CSV table of C-alpha atoms and ligand atoms in Angstrom, one decimal:
chain,number,residue,atom,x,y,z
A,791,MET,CA,238.2,-9.5,-18.9
A,792,ALA,CA,237.6,-7.1,-21.8
A,793,VAL,CA,234.0,-8.2,-22.0
A,794,SER,CA,233.3,-7.6,-18.4
A,795,LEU,CA,235.0,-4.2,-18.6
A,796,ASN,CA,232.7,-3.4,-21.5
A,797,LYS,CA,229.8,-4.6,-19.4
A,798,VAL,CA,230.9,-2.4,-16.5
A,799,LEU,CA,231.2,0.6,-18.8
A,800,GLY,CA,227.8,-0.1,-20.3
A,801,PHE,CA,226.4,-0.4,-16.8
A,802,VAL,CA,228.0,2.9,-15.8
A,803,ILE,CA,226.6,4.6,-19.0
A,804,LEU,CA,223.2,3.1,-18.2
A,805,LEU,CA,223.4,4.4,-14.7
A,806,ILE,CA,224.2,7.9,-16.0
A,807,ILE,CA,221.4,7.8,-18.5
A,808,SER,CA,218.9,6.5,-16.0
A,809,SER,CA,219.9,8.9,-13.3
A,810,CYS,CA,219.4,11.7,-15.8
A,811,SER,CA,216.0,10.5,-16.7
A,812,THR,CA,214.9,10.0,-13.1
A,813,GLU,CA,216.1,13.5,-12.3
A,814,THR,CA,212.9,15.4,-11.9
A,815,LYS,CA,211.9,17.3,-14.9
A,816,GLN,CA,212.4,21.0,-14.4
A,817,TYR,CA,208.8,22.1,-14.1
A,818,ASN,CA,208.0,25.6,-15.3
A,819,PHE,CA,205.0,27.9,-14.8
A,820,VAL,CA,203.8,28.1,-18.4
A,821,GLU,CA,203.7,24.4,-19.2
A,822,ASP,CA,203.2,22.7,-15.9
A,823,VAL,CA,202.0,24.9,-13.1
A,824,ALA,CA,199.6,27.4,-14.8
A,825,PRO,CA,197.3,24.7,-16.1
A,826,ILE,CA,196.8,23.3,-12.6
A,827,ILE,CA,196.3,26.7,-11.0
A,828,PHE,CA,193.9,28.1,-13.7
A,829,GLU,CA,191.8,25.0,-13.6
A,830,ASN,CA,191.6,24.6,-9.8
A,831,CYS,CA,192.4,27.9,-8.1
A,832,SER,CA,191.9,31.0,-10.2
A,833,SER,CA,188.0,30.9,-10.2
A,834,CYS,CA,188.3,32.1,-6.6
A,835,HIS,CA,191.8,33.5,-6.7
A,836,HIS,CA,191.4,36.4,-9.2
A,837,LYS,CA,191.0,40.1,-8.7
A,838,GLY,CA,187.5,40.7,-7.3
A,839,GLY,CA,187.1,37.0,-6.6
A,840,ALA,CA,186.3,35.4,-3.3
A,841,ALA,CA,189.8,34.5,-2.2
A,842,PRO,CA,192.1,37.1,-0.5
A,843,PHE,CA,194.7,37.3,-3.3
A,844,ALA,CA,194.8,36.7,-7.1
A,845,MET,CA,196.7,33.8,-8.9
A,846,VAL,CA,196.5,34.7,-12.5
A,847,LYS,CA,200.0,35.8,-13.4
A,848,TYR,CA,203.4,34.1,-13.0
A,849,HIS,CA,204.4,36.6,-10.4
A,850,ASP,CA,201.2,36.1,-8.3
A,851,VAL,CA,201.9,32.4,-8.1
A,852,ALA,CA,205.7,32.4,-7.9
A,853,LYS,CA,205.8,34.7,-4.8
A,854,ARG,CA,203.5,32.3,-3.0
A,855,ALA,CA,205.0,29.0,-4.2
A,856,LYS,CA,205.9,27.9,-0.8
A,857,MET,CA,202.5,28.5,0.7
A,858,ILE,CA,200.8,26.9,-2.4
A,859,ALA,CA,203.0,23.8,-2.0
A,860,HIS,CA,202.0,23.6,1.6
A,861,VAL,CA,198.2,24.1,1.3
A,862,THR,CA,197.9,21.7,-1.6
A,863,SER,CA,199.8,18.9,0.0
A,864,SER,CA,197.9,19.3,3.2
A,865,GLY,CA,194.6,19.2,1.2
A,866,TYR,CA,193.4,22.5,2.6
A,867,MET,CA,193.2,23.9,-1.0
A,868,PRO,CA,191.4,23.7,-3.3
A,869,PRO,CA,188.3,23.3,-1.1
A,870,TRP,CA,186.2,20.4,-2.4
A,871,PRO,CA,184.6,18.3,0.4
A,872,ALA,CA,183.0,15.6,-1.7
A,873,ASP,CA,184.9,12.4,-2.1
A,874,THR,CA,185.8,11.9,-5.8
A,875,ASP,CA,186.3,8.2,-5.2
A,876,TYR,CA,182.7,7.9,-4.4
A,877,SER,CA,180.8,10.0,-6.9
A,878,HIS,CA,181.4,12.7,-9.5
A,879,PHE,CA,179.9,16.2,-9.9
A,880,ILE,CA,180.3,19.1,-12.3
A,881,GLY,CA,183.1,21.6,-11.5
A,882,GLU,CA,185.1,19.2,-9.3
A,883,LYS,CA,188.2,20.8,-7.9
A,884,THR,CA,190.7,18.3,-6.7
A,885,LEU,CA,194.4,17.7,-7.4
A,886,SER,CA,196.0,14.4,-8.3
A,887,GLU,CA,199.1,13.2,-6.5
A,888,LYS,CA,201.1,14.1,-9.6
A,889,GLU,CA,199.7,17.7,-9.7
A,890,ILE,CA,200.6,18.2,-6.0
A,891,THR,CA,204.1,16.9,-6.7
A,892,ILE,CA,204.5,19.3,-9.6
A,893,LEU,CA,203.6,22.3,-7.5
A,894,ASN,CA,206.0,21.1,-4.8
A,895,ASP,CA,208.9,20.4,-7.1
A,896,TRP,CA,208.4,23.7,-8.9
A,897,TYR,CA,208.7,25.5,-5.6
A,898,LEU,CA,211.8,23.4,-4.5
A,899,HIS,CA,213.6,24.0,-7.8
A,900,GLY,CA,213.2,27.8,-7.9
A,901,VAL,CA,209.9,28.6,-9.6
A,902,ALA,CA,211.0,28.6,-13.3
A,903,PRO,CA,208.7,30.8,-15.4
A,904,GLY,CA,209.0,29.0,-18.7
A,905,ASP,CA,208.3,30.9,-21.9
A,906,THR,CA,206.0,33.6,-20.6
A,907,LEU,CA,206.3,35.7,-23.7
A,908,GLY,CA,202.8,35.9,-25.3
A,909,PHE,CA,201.4,33.5,-22.6
A,910,ALA,CA,197.7,34.0,-22.0
A,911,ASN,CA,197.0,34.6,-18.4
A,912,TYR,CA,193.8,33.3,-16.7
A,913,ASN,CA,190.8,35.2,-17.8
A,914,PHE,CA,187.6,35.0,-15.7
A,915,VAL,CA,184.7,34.0,-17.9
A,916,ASP,CA,181.3,35.3,-16.9
A,917,VAL,CA,179.3,32.2,-17.8
A,918,ILE,CA,175.9,33.8,-17.4
A,919,ARG,CA,176.6,37.0,-19.4
A,920,GLN,CA,178.1,34.8,-22.1
A,921,GLY,CA,175.2,32.4,-22.1
A,922,ILE,CA,172.1,34.6,-21.7
A,923,GLY,CA,173.2,38.2,-21.8
A,924,GLU,CA,172.0,41.1,-19.6
A,925,PRO,CA,169.4,40.8,-16.8
A,926,ASP,CA,165.8,42.0,-17.2
A,927,LEU,CA,165.4,43.0,-13.6
A,928,VAL,CA,167.9,43.9,-10.9
A,929,LEU,CA,166.8,43.5,-7.4
A,930,LYS,CA,168.6,45.5,-4.7
A,931,MET,CA,168.2,45.9,-1.0
A,932,ASN,CA,166.9,49.3,0.0
A,933,LYS,CA,170.1,49.9,1.9
A,934,PRO,CA,173.4,48.1,2.3
A,935,PHE,CA,173.7,45.5,5.0
A,936,PHE,CA,175.9,46.6,7.8
A,937,ILE,CA,178.5,44.2,9.2
A,938,PRO,CA,180.1,45.3,12.5
A,939,GLY,CA,183.8,44.6,12.8
A,940,ASP,CA,183.4,42.1,15.7
A,941,ASN,CA,185.0,39.0,14.0
A,942,LYS,CA,181.8,37.1,14.2
A,943,ASP,CA,180.0,35.0,11.5
A,944,ARG,CA,176.5,36.3,10.7
A,945,PHE,CA,173.6,34.1,9.6
A,946,MET,CA,170.7,36.1,8.3
A,947,VAL,CA,167.4,35.5,6.7
A,948,ALA,CA,166.5,38.1,4.2
A,949,LYS,CA,163.6,39.1,2.0
A,950,PHE,CA,163.8,41.0,-1.3
A,951,PRO,CA,160.3,41.9,-2.3
A,952,PHE,CA,159.4,43.2,-5.8
A,953,THR,CA,156.4,44.0,-8.0
A,954,ILE,CA,156.1,43.8,-11.8
A,955,ALA,CA,153.4,44.9,-14.2
A,956,SER,CA,152.2,41.4,-15.0
A,957,ASP,CA,152.9,37.7,-14.3
A,958,THR,CA,156.1,36.7,-16.2
A,959,ASN,CA,158.2,33.6,-17.0
A,960,ILE,CA,161.8,33.6,-15.8
A,961,ARG,CA,164.7,31.6,-16.9
A,962,LEU,CA,167.2,32.3,-14.1
A,963,VAL,CA,167.9,34.2,-10.9
A,964,GLU,CA,171.5,35.1,-10.3
A,965,PHE,CA,172.9,36.2,-7.0
A,966,VAL,CA,175.6,38.8,-7.4
A,967,PRO,CA,177.8,39.2,-4.3
A,968,ASP,CA,179.1,42.7,-3.5
A,969,ASN,CA,181.5,42.2,-0.6
A,970,LYS,CA,183.0,39.0,-1.9
A,971,GLN,CA,185.4,38.6,1.0
A,972,LEU,CA,182.5,38.5,3.5
A,973,VAL,CA,179.5,37.1,1.7
A,974,HIS,CA,179.8,33.4,2.2
A,975,HIS,CA,177.0,31.2,1.2
A,976,VAL,CA,173.5,32.1,0.0
A,977,ASN,CA,170.5,29.9,-0.7
A,978,ALA,CA,167.5,31.7,-2.1
A,979,HIS,CA,163.9,30.7,-2.8
A,980,LEU,CA,161.2,32.4,-4.8
A,981,LEU,CA,157.9,33.5,-3.2
A,982,THR,CA,155.0,34.3,-5.4
A,983,TYR,CA,151.9,36.0,-4.0
A,984,GLN,CA,148.6,35.1,-5.7
A,985,GLU,CA,146.6,37.7,-3.8
A,986,THR,CA,147.6,41.2,-2.9
A,987,LYS,CA,149.5,41.6,0.3
A,988,ASP,CA,149.1,45.1,1.6
A,989,SER,CA,152.2,45.4,3.8
A,990,HIS,CA,154.4,43.7,1.3
A,991,LEU,CA,157.3,46.1,1.2
A,992,LEU,CA,159.6,46.0,4.2
A,993,GLN,CA,161.7,48.5,6.0
A,994,VAL,CA,163.9,45.8,7.5
A,995,PRO,CA,164.7,43.1,5.0
A,996,PHE,CA,167.1,41.2,7.2
A,997,VAL,CA,166.6,39.3,10.5
A,998,ASN,CA,169.3,37.3,12.3
A,999,SER,CA,168.5,33.6,12.2
A,1000,GLU,CA,170.4,33.1,15.4
A,1001,ASP,CA,167.6,35.0,17.2
A,1002,HIS,CA,165.0,32.5,16.0
A,1003,THR,CA,164.7,28.9,17.1
A,1004,ASP,CA,161.5,28.4,15.2
A,1005,SER,CA,159.7,29.7,12.1
A,1006,SER,CA,159.3,33.1,13.7
A,1007,ALA,CA,162.0,34.5,11.4
A,1008,PHE,CA,159.4,34.3,8.6
A,1009,TYR,CA,156.9,36.3,10.5
A,1010,ALA,CA,159.5,38.8,11.5
A,1011,LEU,CA,160.1,39.3,7.7
A,1012,ASN,CA,156.4,39.7,7.2
A,1013,ILE,CA,156.2,36.8,4.7
A,1014,PRO,CA,152.7,35.4,5.3
A,1015,TYR,CA,149.5,37.0,4.1
A,1016,GLU,CA,147.4,39.0,6.5
A,1017,ASN,CA,145.2,35.9,7.0
A,1018,GLY,CA,148.3,33.8,8.0
A,1019,GLY,CA,148.6,31.8,4.8
A,1020,PHE,CA,151.9,31.4,3.1
A,1021,PRO,CA,152.7,32.3,-0.5
A,1022,ILE,CA,153.9,29.7,-3.1
A,1023,LEU,CA,157.5,28.8,-2.7
A,1024,ASN,CA,159.8,27.8,-5.5
A,1025,PRO,CA,162.8,26.2,-3.9
A,1026,SER,CA,166.5,26.9,-4.4
A,1027,ILE,CA,166.0,29.4,-7.2
A,1028,ALA,CA,169.5,30.8,-6.7
A,1029,ASN,CA,172.5,29.5,-4.8
A,1030,TYR,CA,175.9,31.0,-4.2
A,1031,LEU,CA,179.2,29.8,-2.8
A,1032,PRO,CA,182.5,31.7,-3.3
A,1033,GLY,CA,184.4,30.4,-6.3
A,1034,VAL,CA,181.6,28.1,-7.6
A,1035,GLU,CA,181.0,29.1,-11.2
A,1036,PRO,CA,177.4,30.0,-11.8
A,1037,PHE,CA,175.5,27.2,-13.2
A,1038,ILE,CA,172.6,27.1,-15.7
A,1039,TYR,CA,170.6,23.9,-16.2
A,1040,PRO,CA,170.0,23.0,-19.9
A,1041,GLU,CA,167.2,24.7,-21.8
A,1042,GLY,CA,163.8,23.5,-20.6
A,1043,ILE,CA,164.9,22.6,-17.1
A,1044,GLY,CA,164.3,25.0,-14.3
A,1045,GLY,CA,162.8,28.5,-14.6
A,1046,ALA,CA,159.7,29.7,-12.9
A,1047,ARG,CA,156.7,32.0,-13.2
A,1048,ILE,CA,156.7,35.1,-11.1
A,1049,SER,CA,153.5,36.9,-10.1
A,1050,LYS,CA,153.0,40.7,-9.9
A,1051,GLN,CA,153.9,40.5,-6.3
A,1052,SER,CA,156.9,38.3,-5.6
A,1053,ALA,CA,159.9,38.1,-3.4
A,1054,LEU,CA,163.2,36.3,-3.1
A,1055,LEU,CA,163.6,34.7,0.3
A,1056,VAL,CA,167.2,34.1,1.3
A,1057,LYS,CA,167.0,31.4,3.9
A,1058,ASP,CA,170.8,31.2,4.4
A,1059,PHE,CA,172.7,34.4,4.1
A,1060,HIS,CA,176.0,33.7,5.7
A,1061,PHE,CA,178.5,36.5,6.2
A,1062,GLY,CA,182.0,35.6,7.3
A,1063,PRO,CA,183.7,37.4,10.2
A,1064,SER,CA,185.1,40.8,9.7
A,1065,PRO,CA,187.8,42.6,11.8
A,1066,LYS,CA,186.4,46.1,10.7
A,1067,ASP,CA,183.0,47.6,10.1
A,1068,ASP,CA,181.9,46.9,6.6
A,1069,TRP,CA,178.9,46.9,4.3
A,1070,ASP,CA,177.4,44.6,1.7
A,1071,ASP,CA,175.3,45.6,-1.2
A,1072,SER,CA,174.7,42.2,-2.9
A,1073,TYR,CA,171.8,41.9,-5.3
A,1074,PHE,CA,169.9,39.6,-7.6
A,1075,ASN,CA,169.7,39.6,-11.4
A,1076,ILE,CA,166.5,38.1,-12.9
A,1077,TYR,CA,166.4,36.9,-16.5
A,1078,PHE,CA,163.0,36.7,-18.1
A,1079,ASP,CA,162.0,34.0,-20.6
A,1080,LYS,CA,159.4,33.9,-23.4
A,1081,GLU,CA,158.9,30.3,-22.7
A,1082,LYS,CA,156.7,29.0,-19.9
A,1083,PRO,CA,158.8,26.9,-17.5
A,1084,LYS,CA,158.6,23.4,-18.9
A,1085,ARG,CA,160.0,21.5,-16.0
A,1086,PRO,CA,160.2,23.6,-12.9
A,1087,LEU,CA,162.7,22.3,-10.2
A,1088,LYS,CA,161.4,20.4,-7.3
A,1089,GLU,CA,163.0,19.9,-3.9
A,1090,LEU,CA,163.0,16.9,-1.6
A,1091,ILE,CA,164.4,17.2,1.9
A,1092,ILE,CA,165.5,14.1,3.7
A,1093,GLY,CA,166.1,14.5,7.4
A,1094,THR,CA,165.4,17.6,9.5
A,1095,GLN,CA,162.1,19.3,8.6
A,1096,GLY,CA,161.9,16.9,5.6
A,1097,VAL,CA,160.0,13.9,4.4
A,1098,SER,CA,161.7,11.5,6.8
A,1099,PRO,CA,162.9,12.0,10.4
A,1100,VAL,CA,166.4,11.8,11.7
A,1101,SER,CA,166.9,8.6,13.6
A,1102,PRO,CA,167.6,8.4,16.4
A,1103,PRO,CA,166.4,11.9,17.2
A,1104,LEU,CA,169.2,14.4,16.9
A,1105,LEU,CA,170.4,14.7,20.4
A,1106,ILE,CA,174.2,14.7,21.0
A,1107,ALA,CA,175.5,14.5,24.6
A,1108,PRO,CA,178.8,16.3,25.4
A,1109,ASN,CA,182.0,14.3,24.6
A,1110,ILE,CA,180.2,11.9,22.4
A,1111,VAL,CA,180.8,10.8,18.8
A,1112,LYS,CA,177.5,9.4,17.4
A,1113,GLU,CA,175.9,8.3,14.2
A,1114,PHE,CA,172.5,9.4,12.9
A,1115,GLY,CA,170.6,8.7,9.8
A,1116,SER,CA,167.5,9.1,7.8
A,1117,GLU,CA,165.9,7.1,5.0
A,1118,TYR,CA,163.1,7.6,2.6
A,1119,THR,CA,161.3,5.4,0.1
A,1120,LEU,CA,160.4,7.2,-3.1
A,1121,PRO,CA,156.7,7.0,-3.9
A,1122,GLU,CA,157.4,8.1,-7.5
A,1123,ALA,CA,160.4,7.9,-9.8
A,1124,ILE,CA,162.6,11.0,-9.8
A,1125,SER,CA,165.4,12.5,-11.9
A,1126,VAL,CA,168.1,13.8,-9.6
A,1127,LEU,CA,169.9,16.9,-10.7
A,1128,THR,CA,171.7,18.4,-7.6
A,1129,LEU,CA,172.5,17.4,-4.0
A,1130,ASN,CA,173.1,19.7,-1.1
A,1131,PRO,CA,174.2,18.0,2.1
A,1132,HIS,CA,173.6,20.2,5.2
A,1133,MET,CA,174.8,20.0,8.8
A,1134,HIS,CA,176.0,22.6,11.2
A,1135,LEU,CA,179.2,22.6,13.3
A,1136,ILE,CA,179.1,19.3,15.1
A,1137,GLY,CA,178.6,17.3,11.9
A,1138,LYS,CA,181.8,15.5,10.8
A,1139,GLU,CA,181.0,12.9,8.1
A,1140,PHE,CA,178.2,12.6,5.6
A,1141,LYS,CA,177.2,9.9,3.3
A,1142,ALA,CA,174.1,9.3,1.1
A,1143,PHE,CA,173.3,6.5,-1.3
A,1144,ALA,CA,170.3,5.0,-3.0
A,1145,VAL,CA,169.2,1.4,-2.9
A,1146,LEU,CA,167.2,0.5,-6.0
A,1147,PRO,CA,164.1,-1.8,-5.8
A,1148,LEU,CA,166.2,-4.6,-7.4
A,1149,GLY,CA,168.9,-4.2,-4.8
A,1150,ASP,CA,171.6,-2.3,-6.6
A,1151,THR,CA,173.2,0.6,-4.7
A,1152,ILE,CA,173.9,4.0,-6.3
A,1153,PRO,CA,176.5,6.1,-4.5
A,1154,LEU,CA,175.2,9.7,-4.2
A,1155,ILE,CA,177.7,11.6,-2.1
A,1156,LYS,CA,180.3,11.1,0.6
A,1157,ILE,CA,182.0,13.8,2.6
A,1158,LYS,CA,184.8,12.5,4.8
A,1159,ASP,CA,185.6,15.7,6.6
A,1160,TRP,CA,182.6,17.9,6.8
A,1161,ASN,CA,183.4,21.6,6.7
A,1162,PHE,CA,180.6,24.0,7.6
A,1163,ARG,CA,182.2,26.8,5.5
A,1164,TRP,CA,182.0,24.9,2.2
A,1165,GLN,CA,178.3,24.2,1.7
A,1166,TYR,CA,178.3,23.2,-2.0
A,1167,PHE,CA,175.4,22.4,-4.2
A,1168,TYR,CA,176.7,19.3,-6.1
A,1169,THR,CA,175.3,18.8,-9.6
A,1170,PHE,CA,175.7,15.4,-11.3
A,1171,PRO,CA,177.2,15.5,-14.8
A,1172,GLN,CA,174.2,13.5,-16.0
A,1173,ILE,CA,170.7,13.1,-14.6
A,1174,ILE,CA,170.4,10.1,-12.2
A,1175,HIS,CA,167.1,8.2,-12.5
A,1176,LEU,CA,165.8,6.8,-9.2
A,1177,PRO,CA,162.8,4.6,-9.8
A,1178,LYS,CA,159.7,4.4,-7.6
A,1179,GLY,CA,160.5,2.3,-4.5
A,1180,THR,CA,164.1,3.4,-4.3
A,1181,ILE,CA,165.3,3.9,-0.7
A,1182,ILE,CA,167.5,6.9,-0.2
A,1183,LYS,CA,169.7,6.5,2.8
A,1184,VAL,CA,171.6,9.2,4.7
A,1185,GLU,CA,174.2,8.4,7.3
A,1186,ALA,CA,176.1,11.0,9.2
A,1187,LEU,CA,178.6,11.2,12.1
A,1188,PHE,CA,178.5,14.0,14.7
A,1189,ASP,CA,181.4,14.7,16.8
A,1190,ASN,CA,180.6,16.6,20.0
A,1191,THR,CA,184.1,16.4,21.5
A,1192,LEU,CA,186.9,18.9,21.6
A,1193,ASN,CA,188.6,16.9,18.8
A,1194,ASN,CA,186.1,18.6,16.6
A,1195,MET,CA,187.8,22.0,15.9
A,1196,ASP,CA,184.5,23.6,14.9
A,1197,ASN,CA,182.8,22.7,18.2
A,1198,PRO,CA,181.3,26.0,19.3
A,1199,PHE,CA,181.4,25.1,23.0
A,1200,ASN,CA,184.3,24.5,25.3
A,1201,PRO,CA,183.5,22.4,27.3
A,1202,PRO,CA,181.1,20.6,24.9
A,1203,GLN,CA,177.4,21.1,25.6
A,1204,PHE,CA,174.2,19.1,24.9
A,1205,ILE,CA,173.5,19.7,21.2
A,1206,MET,CA,170.0,19.3,19.9
A,1207,GLY,CA,168.4,19.3,16.5
A,1208,ARG,CA,165.4,21.4,17.5
A,1209,ASN,CA,163.2,21.1,14.5
A,1210,GLY,CA,163.0,24.3,12.6
A,1211,SER,CA,165.8,26.0,14.6
A,1212,MET,CA,168.1,28.0,12.4
A,1213,LYS,CA,170.7,28.6,15.1
A,1214,THR,CA,174.1,27.3,14.0
A,1215,THR,CA,174.7,26.0,17.5
A,1216,ASP,CA,171.7,23.7,17.1
A,1217,GLU,CA,172.3,20.8,14.7
A,1218,MET,CA,170.6,19.7,11.5
A,1219,LEU,CA,171.0,16.7,9.3
A,1220,GLN,CA,169.6,17.2,5.8
A,1221,LEU,CA,170.1,16.0,2.3
A,1222,ILE,CA,168.4,18.4,0.0
A,1223,ILE,CA,167.7,16.9,-3.5
A,1224,THR,CA,166.8,19.1,-6.4
A,1225,TYR,CA,164.9,16.9,-8.9
A,1226,LEU,CA,162.3,16.6,-11.6
A,1227,PRO,CA,159.5,14.1,-11.8
A,1228,TYR,CA,161.0,11.3,-14.0
A,1229,GLN,CA,160.3,11.2,-17.7
A,1230,ILE,CA,161.5,8.4,-20.0
A,1231,GLY,CA,165.0,9.3,-21.3
A,1232,ASP,CA,165.9,11.7,-18.5
A,1233,GLU,CA,168.9,9.5,-17.6
A,1234,LEU,CA,170.5,10.5,-21.0
A,1235,ILE,CA,170.3,14.2,-20.3
A,1236,LYS,CA,173.8,15.7,-19.7
A,1237,LEU,CA,173.8,18.6,-17.3
A,1238,ASP,CA,177.4,19.6,-17.9
A,1239,SER,CA,177.5,22.1,-20.7
A,1240,ASN,CA,181.3,21.6,-21.2
A,1241,GLU,CA,180.8,18.0,-22.2
B,884,HEC,C1,186.3,27.8,-3.8
B,884,HEC,C2,187.2,28.9,-3.8
B,884,HEC,C3,188.7,28.6,-3.7
B,884,HEC,C4,189.4,27.8,-4.5
B,884,HEC,C5,188.9,27.0,-5.7
B,884,HEC,C6,190.8,27.9,-4.1
B,884,HEC,N1,190.9,28.7,-3.0
B,884,HEC,FE1,192.5,29.2,-2.0
B,884,HEC,N2,191.4,30.3,-0.7
B,884,HEC,C7,190.1,30.6,-0.8
B,884,HEC,C8,189.7,31.4,0.3
B,884,HEC,C9,188.2,32.0,0.5
B,884,HEC,C10,190.8,31.7,1.1
B,884,HEC,C11,190.9,32.5,2.3
B,884,HEC,C12,190.2,31.9,3.5
B,884,HEC,C13,190.8,30.7,3.9
B,884,HEC,O1,192.1,30.7,4.2
B,884,HEC,O2,190.1,29.7,4.2
B,884,HEC,C14,191.9,31.0,0.4
B,884,HEC,C15,193.2,30.9,0.9
B,884,HEC,C16,194.3,30.4,0.3
B,884,HEC,C17,195.6,30.5,0.7
B,884,HEC,C18,196.1,31.1,2.0
B,884,HEC,C19,196.1,30.1,3.1
B,884,HEC,C20,196.5,30.8,4.4
B,884,HEC,O3,196.7,30.0,5.3
B,884,HEC,O4,196.6,32.0,4.5
B,884,HEC,C21,196.4,29.8,-0.2
B,884,HEC,C22,197.9,29.6,-0.2
B,884,HEC,C23,195.5,29.3,-1.2
B,884,HEC,N3,194.2,29.7,-0.9
B,884,HEC,C24,195.9,28.5,-2.3
B,884,HEC,C25,195.0,27.9,-3.2
B,884,HEC,C26,195.4,27.1,-4.3
B,884,HEC,C27,196.9,26.7,-4.6
B,884,HEC,C28,194.3,26.7,-4.9
B,884,HEC,C29,194.2,25.7,-6.1
B,884,HEC,C30,194.9,24.5,-6.0
B,884,HEC,C31,193.2,27.3,-4.2
B,884,HEC,N4,193.6,28.1,-3.2
B,884,HEC,C32,191.8,27.2,-4.6
B,884,HEC,C33,189.3,30.1,-1.8
B,884,HEC,C34,189.6,29.2,-2.8
């Protein structure tokens, strides 16, 4: 009897201990919440950042704890479309189940601050200024871009022409957004003119890409020479997406040579909707280099306007969900640096992978829920070598029903991939690959400077 009483007592004590230990830990801001927020949210959510409010101090985060718990458990924030079970990229922003639970419990248990005395708040680090200092050339528009307050997205093509005393090597072009709430994504190329172009400077640097279903936008911007020829184009010299930390490839990779007459061509200049009249005065910083560009970046486009067609042709009937694809066999070995999947509003899922000549498959990127607003450039932590004869395959799903919240038409309309059309209501399917011609040992090059 005594034994069993002891046993019962022991059991009760055990119960008490175990119920204490399973009692959720009282999470606090300093130890538990701040590391999650600073790592995944504050690059956008800081003063002057892309997001509408800051999350750098206890108070900023505590007063929104409920909304934070909500948007993180729904997966709405942080925005990171690429599936991290499929492949990995630099600067990934995703929360683990555990982190989501911490944010939620912290909210439910009254947002404990922890020991905030002497706690270092998030401090935005300017990677470029830290890495290479001040720019050698600042390229501004001749007047700010006007954004009427009509709550509409704007998709522009822009040209920033400039002249310099002599041909020069450059290390980097940096896009500096002015109106961070409205400037959405930017993708810029470098144009270098080998002969003089008389009417180079433009009064109107912007045209609306929605007005052009073909390459006429480039003529409207007065890009070709008088004889109709086009200048040399260096692809993707600068990209920008709110909250994506600026990125510099390691020494020796990238860079370009600019001629006396050059220009930056912004092929995608996306301004988000604004409820009031507003202006944007974004600009570019150019950083010179003593070194000649050793390995300038190259670009391969698979799909629309690229090296391999979309198949079947991109034609999507109303109320249809349909798969399309494109595949390309590499004629030479390449070293892959960065991927940029691109579709418009009807696009829903995107997947790309590479099948090596010996049959192995290398996953490149998978996006399960395509979101037109988050057009990332995804850089691999380490160069990926794809040998000659590799087949790169792109598979995508397009949803032209009303289940697709982004469908621009109600009722749904016939959607086409008119080759060369920049209208957002026409479709595109592209995988844009930034690469270098392969050199032995490339696969050992780490691109992530934090590693
Ligand atoms: C890449 C930039 C970026 C990152 C990273 C980011 N946000 Fe946001 N966030 C935004 C932008 C832009 C908005 C406003 C537009 C929108 O709601 O889509 C926003 C809006 C929000 C909102 C308001 C939502 C609403 O319905 O009004 C909350 C809450 C939020 N973010 C929380 C977070 C949290 C928590 C994290 C990190 C776990 C995070 N965000 C990471 C850019 C970002």
